[in-house]
Amino acid sequence: PPLKVLSVISCKLLTDRSLVPLASHCGATLERFSANSVRGASDALLRTFARHAPYLEYASFIDVASFTSAGVAALLRRCPALAVLKLSALVSLKSDATRVMLKRSPALRVEHH
């Protein structure tokens, strides 16, 4: 059966080097993804999900500090099924690009922890 849920919580040694190929290969069927406390993730992961995960409904990136508003905007723009996005430690979430994306997705629930 296709992979629909994946959680890599507190895997502090994971980086984009392993996460990006994972998102690329599994993204097509993934509906839920959690990578809380995965410090090696960057915008490259968000952009990969944006390109390969059209059915992603839930994404949690709590305690991941390396994302930018541009990466978040890419995810919001290209993942139409995304209903819940959990973030923390994102300093620049209030950028114009992200605010525009949030307005386009009124049903989206973004939780900033």
Coordinates of N, CA and C in Angstrom, one line a residue:
P1 N 0.8 -1.2 0.0 CA 0.0 0.0 0.0 C 0.9 1.3 0.0
P2 N 0.4 2.4 -0.5 CA 1.2 3.6 -0.6 C 1.3 4.2 0.8
L3 N 2.5 4.9 1.0 CA 2.8 5.5 2.3 C 1.9 6.8 2.3
K4 N 1.1 6.9 3.4 CA 0.3 8.1 3.6 C 0.7 9.0 4.8
V5 N 1.4 8.3 5.8 CA 1.7 9.0 7.0 C 3.2 8.8 7.3
L6 N 4.0 9.8 7.6 CA 5.4 9.7 7.9 C 5.7 10.6 9.0
S7 N 6.4 10.1 10.1 CA 6.8 11.0 11.2 C 8.3 10.7 11.5
V8 N 9.0 11.8 11.5 CA 10.5 11.6 11.8 C 10.8 12.6 13.0
I9 N 10.0 12.5 14.0 CA 10.1 13.4 15.1 C 11.4 13.2 16.0
S10 N 12.1 14.2 16.3 CA 13.3 14.2 17.2 C 14.4 13.5 16.6
C11 N 14.5 13.4 15.3 CA 15.6 12.8 14.6 C 16.6 13.9 14.3
K12 N 17.3 14.3 15.3 CA 18.2 15.5 15.2 C 19.3 15.4 14.2
L13 N 19.7 14.2 13.8 CA 20.8 14.0 12.9 C 20.3 14.0 11.4
L14 N 19.0 14.0 11.2 CA 18.5 14.0 9.8 C 18.8 15.4 9.2
T15 N 19.1 15.4 7.9 CA 19.3 16.6 7.2 C 18.6 16.6 5.8
D16 N 18.7 17.6 5.1 CA 18.1 17.7 3.8 C 18.6 16.6 2.9
R17 N 19.8 16.2 3.1 CA 20.5 15.1 2.3 C 19.6 13.8 2.3
S18 N 19.0 13.5 3.4 CA 18.1 12.3 3.4 C 16.7 12.7 3.3
L19 N 16.3 13.8 3.8 CA 14.8 14.2 3.8 C 14.3 14.6 2.4
V20 N 15.1 15.3 1.6 CA 14.7 15.7 0.3 C 14.4 14.5 -0.6
P21 N 15.3 13.5 -0.7 CA 15.0 12.4 -1.6 C 13.7 11.6 -1.0
L22 N 13.6 11.5 0.3 CA 12.4 10.9 0.9 C 11.1 11.6 0.4
A23 N 11.1 12.9 0.5 CA 9.9 13.7 0.2 C 9.7 13.5 -1.3
S24 N 10.7 13.5 -2.1 CA 10.6 13.4 -3.6 C 10.0 12.0 -3.9
H25 N 10.4 10.9 -3.3 CA 9.9 9.6 -3.6 C 8.6 9.2 -3.0
C26 N 8.3 9.8 -1.8 CA 7.1 9.4 -1.1 C 6.0 10.4 -1.2
G27 N 6.4 11.6 -1.6 CA 5.4 12.7 -1.6 C 4.2 12.5 -2.3
A28 N 4.2 11.8 -3.4 CA 3.0 11.7 -4.3 C 1.8 11.1 -3.6
T29 N 2.0 10.3 -2.5 CA 0.9 9.7 -1.8 C 0.8 10.2 -0.4
L30 N 1.7 10.9 0.1 CA 1.8 11.4 1.5 C 0.6 12.3 1.8
E31 N 0.0 12.1 2.9 CA -1.1 13.0 3.4 C -0.7 13.7 4.7
R32 N 0.1 13.0 5.5 CA 0.5 13.6 6.8 C 2.1 13.5 6.9
F33 N 2.7 14.5 7.3 CA 4.2 14.5 7.6 C 4.5 15.3 8.8
S34 N 5.3 14.7 9.7 CA 5.8 15.4 10.9 C 7.3 15.3 10.9
A35 N 7.9 16.5 11.1 CA 9.4 16.5 11.3 C 9.7 17.5 12.4
N36 N 9.1 17.3 13.6 CA 9.4 18.1 14.7 C 10.8 17.9 15.3
S37 N 11.4 18.9 15.6 CA 12.8 18.9 16.2 C 13.8 18.2 15.3
V38 N 13.6 18.4 14.0 CA 14.6 17.9 13.0 C 15.3 19.2 12.5
R39 N 16.5 19.4 13.1 CA 17.2 20.6 12.9 C 17.9 20.7 11.6
G40 N 18.0 19.7 10.9 CA 18.8 19.7 9.6 C 17.9 20.0 8.4
A41 N 16.6 20.3 8.6 CA 15.7 20.5 7.5 C 15.8 22.0 7.1
S42 N 15.6 22.3 5.8 CA 15.7 23.7 5.3 C 14.5 23.9 4.3
D43 N 14.6 25.0 3.6 CA 13.6 25.3 2.6 C 13.6 24.3 1.5
A44 N 14.7 23.7 1.3 CA 14.8 22.6 0.2 C 13.8 21.5 0.4
L45 N 13.5 21.2 1.7 CA 12.5 20.2 2.0 C 11.1 20.7 1.7
L46 N 10.8 21.9 2.1 CA 9.5 22.5 1.8 C 9.3 22.6 0.3
R47 N 10.3 23.0 -0.5 CA 10.2 23.1 -1.9 C 9.9 21.8 -2.6
T48 N 10.6 20.7 -2.0 CA 10.4 19.4 -2.6 C 9.0 18.9 -2.3
F49 N 8.5 19.1 -1.1 CA 7.1 18.8 -0.8 C 6.2 19.6 -1.8
A50 N 6.5 20.8 -2.0 CA 5.7 21.7 -2.9 C 5.6 21.1 -4.3
R51 N 6.7 20.5 -4.7 CA 6.7 19.9 -6.1 C 6.1 18.5 -6.1
H52 N 6.2 17.7 -5.0 CA 5.9 16.3 -5.1 C 4.7 15.8 -4.2
A53 N 4.1 16.7 -3.4 CA 3.1 16.2 -2.4 C 1.8 16.9 -2.6
P54 N 1.0 16.7 -3.7 CA -0.2 17.4 -3.9 C -1.3 17.0 -2.9
Y55 N -1.2 15.8 -2.3 CA -2.3 15.4 -1.3 C -1.9 15.6 0.1
L56 N -0.8 16.3 0.4 CA -0.4 16.6 1.8 C -1.5 17.5 2.4
E57 N -2.1 17.0 3.5 CA -3.1 17.7 4.3 C -2.6 18.3 5.6
Y58 N -1.6 17.7 6.1 CA -1.1 18.0 7.5 C 0.4 18.0 7.4
A59 N 1.0 19.1 7.9 CA 2.5 19.1 8.0 C 2.9 19.8 9.3
S60 N 3.8 19.2 10.1 CA 4.2 19.7 11.3 C 5.7 19.9 11.4
F61 N 6.2 21.1 11.6 CA 7.6 21.4 11.6 C 7.9 22.2 12.9
I62 N 7.5 21.7 14.0 CA 7.7 22.4 15.3 C 9.2 22.2 15.7
D63 N 9.8 23.3 16.1 CA 11.2 23.3 16.5 C 12.1 23.1 15.3
V64 N 11.8 23.6 14.2 CA 12.6 23.6 13.0 C 12.8 25.1 12.6
A65 N 14.0 25.6 12.9 CA 14.3 27.1 12.8 C 14.8 27.5 11.5
S66 N 15.1 26.7 10.6 CA 15.8 27.1 9.4 C 14.9 27.4 8.2
F67 N 13.6 27.3 8.3 CA 12.7 27.7 7.2 C 12.5 29.2 7.1
T68 N 12.3 29.6 5.9 CA 12.0 31.1 5.6 C 10.6 31.2 5.1
S69 N 10.2 32.4 5.0 CA 8.9 32.7 4.5 C 8.7 32.3 3.1
A70 N 9.8 32.4 2.3 CA 9.8 31.9 0.9 C 9.5 30.4 0.8
G71 N 10.1 29.6 1.7 CA 9.9 28.2 1.7 C 8.5 27.9 2.1
V72 N 8.0 28.6 3.1 CA 6.6 28.3 3.6 C 5.6 28.7 2.5
A73 N 5.9 29.8 1.8 CA 5.0 30.3 0.7 C 5.0 29.3 -0.4
A74 N 6.1 28.7 -0.8 CA 6.2 27.6 -1.8 C 5.3 26.5 -1.4
L75 N 5.4 26.0 -0.2 CA 4.6 24.9 0.3 C 3.1 25.2 0.2
L76 N 2.7 26.4 0.7 CA 1.3 26.8 0.7 C 0.8 27.0 -0.8
R77 N 1.6 27.5 -1.6 CA 1.2 27.7 -3.0 C 0.9 26.4 -3.8
R78 N 1.7 25.4 -3.5 CA 1.7 24.2 -4.4 C 1.1 23.0 -3.7
C79 N 0.6 23.1 -2.5 CA 0.0 22.0 -1.8 C -1.5 22.3 -1.5
P80 N -2.3 22.2 -2.5 CA -3.7 22.7 -2.3 C -4.5 21.9 -1.3
A81 N -4.1 20.7 -0.9 CA -4.9 20.0 0.1 C -4.5 20.3 1.5
L82 N -3.4 21.1 1.7 CA -2.9 21.4 3.0 C -3.9 22.1 3.9
A83 N -4.3 21.5 5.0 CA -5.3 22.1 5.9 C -4.7 22.5 7.2
V84 N -3.6 21.9 7.6 CA -3.0 22.2 8.9 C -1.5 22.3 8.7
L85 N -0.9 23.4 9.1 CA 0.6 23.6 9.0 C 1.0 24.1 10.4
K86 N 1.8 23.3 11.1 CA 2.4 23.7 12.4 C 3.8 24.1 12.3
L87 N 4.1 25.3 12.7 CA 5.5 25.8 12.7 C 5.9 26.4 14.0
S88 N 7.2 26.5 14.2 CA 7.7 27.3 15.3 C 9.1 27.7 15.0
A89 N 9.6 28.7 15.7 CA 10.9 29.2 15.5 C 11.1 29.9 14.1
L90 N 10.0 30.3 13.5 CA 10.1 30.9 12.2 C 10.0 32.4 12.4
V91 N 11.1 33.1 12.3 CA 11.2 34.5 12.6 C 10.4 35.3 11.6
S92 N 10.5 35.0 10.3 CA 9.9 35.9 9.3 C 8.6 35.4 8.7
L93 N 7.8 34.8 9.5 CA 6.5 34.3 9.0 C 5.6 35.4 8.5
K94 N 5.8 36.7 9.0 CA 4.9 37.8 8.6 C 5.2 38.4 7.3
S95 N 6.0 37.9 6.5 CA 6.4 38.5 5.2 C 5.2 38.6 4.3
D96 N 5.3 39.6 3.4 CA 4.2 39.8 2.4 C 3.8 38.5 1.7
A97 N 4.8 37.8 1.2 CA 4.5 36.6 0.4 C 3.7 35.6 1.2
T98 N 4.0 35.4 2.4 CA 3.3 34.4 3.2 C 1.9 34.9 3.6
R99 N 1.8 36.2 3.8 CA 0.5 36.7 4.1 C -0.5 36.5 2.9
V100 N 0.1 36.8 1.7 CA -0.7 36.6 0.5 C -1.2 35.1 0.4
M101 N -0.3 34.2 0.6 CA -0.6 32.8 0.5 C -1.7 32.4 1.5
L102 N -1.6 32.9 2.7 CA -2.6 32.6 3.8 C -4.0 33.2 3.4
K103 N -4.0 34.3 2.8 CA -5.3 34.9 2.3 C -5.9 34.0 1.2
R104 N -5.1 33.4 0.4 CA -5.6 32.6 -0.7 C -6.1 31.2 -0.2
S105 N -5.7 30.9 1.0 CA -6.1 29.6 1.6 C -6.9 29.8 2.9
P106 N -8.1 30.3 2.9 CA -8.8 30.7 4.1 C -9.1 29.5 5.0
A107 N -9.2 28.3 4.5 CA -9.5 27.2 5.3 C -8.2 26.6 6.0
L108 N -7.0 27.1 5.6 CA -5.8 26.6 6.2 C -5.6 27.1 7.6
R109 N -5.2 26.2 8.5 CA -4.9 26.5 9.8 C -3.4 26.4 10.1
V110 N -2.8 27.6 10.3 CA -1.4 27.7 10.6 C -1.2 27.9 12.0
E111 N -0.5 27.0 12.7 CA -0.3 27.1 14.1 C 1.2 27.4 14.4
H112 N 1.4 28.5 15.0 CA 2.8 28.9 15.3 C 3.0 28.7 16.8
H113 N 3.9 27.7 17.1 CA 4.1 27.3 18.5 C 5.4 28.0 19.0

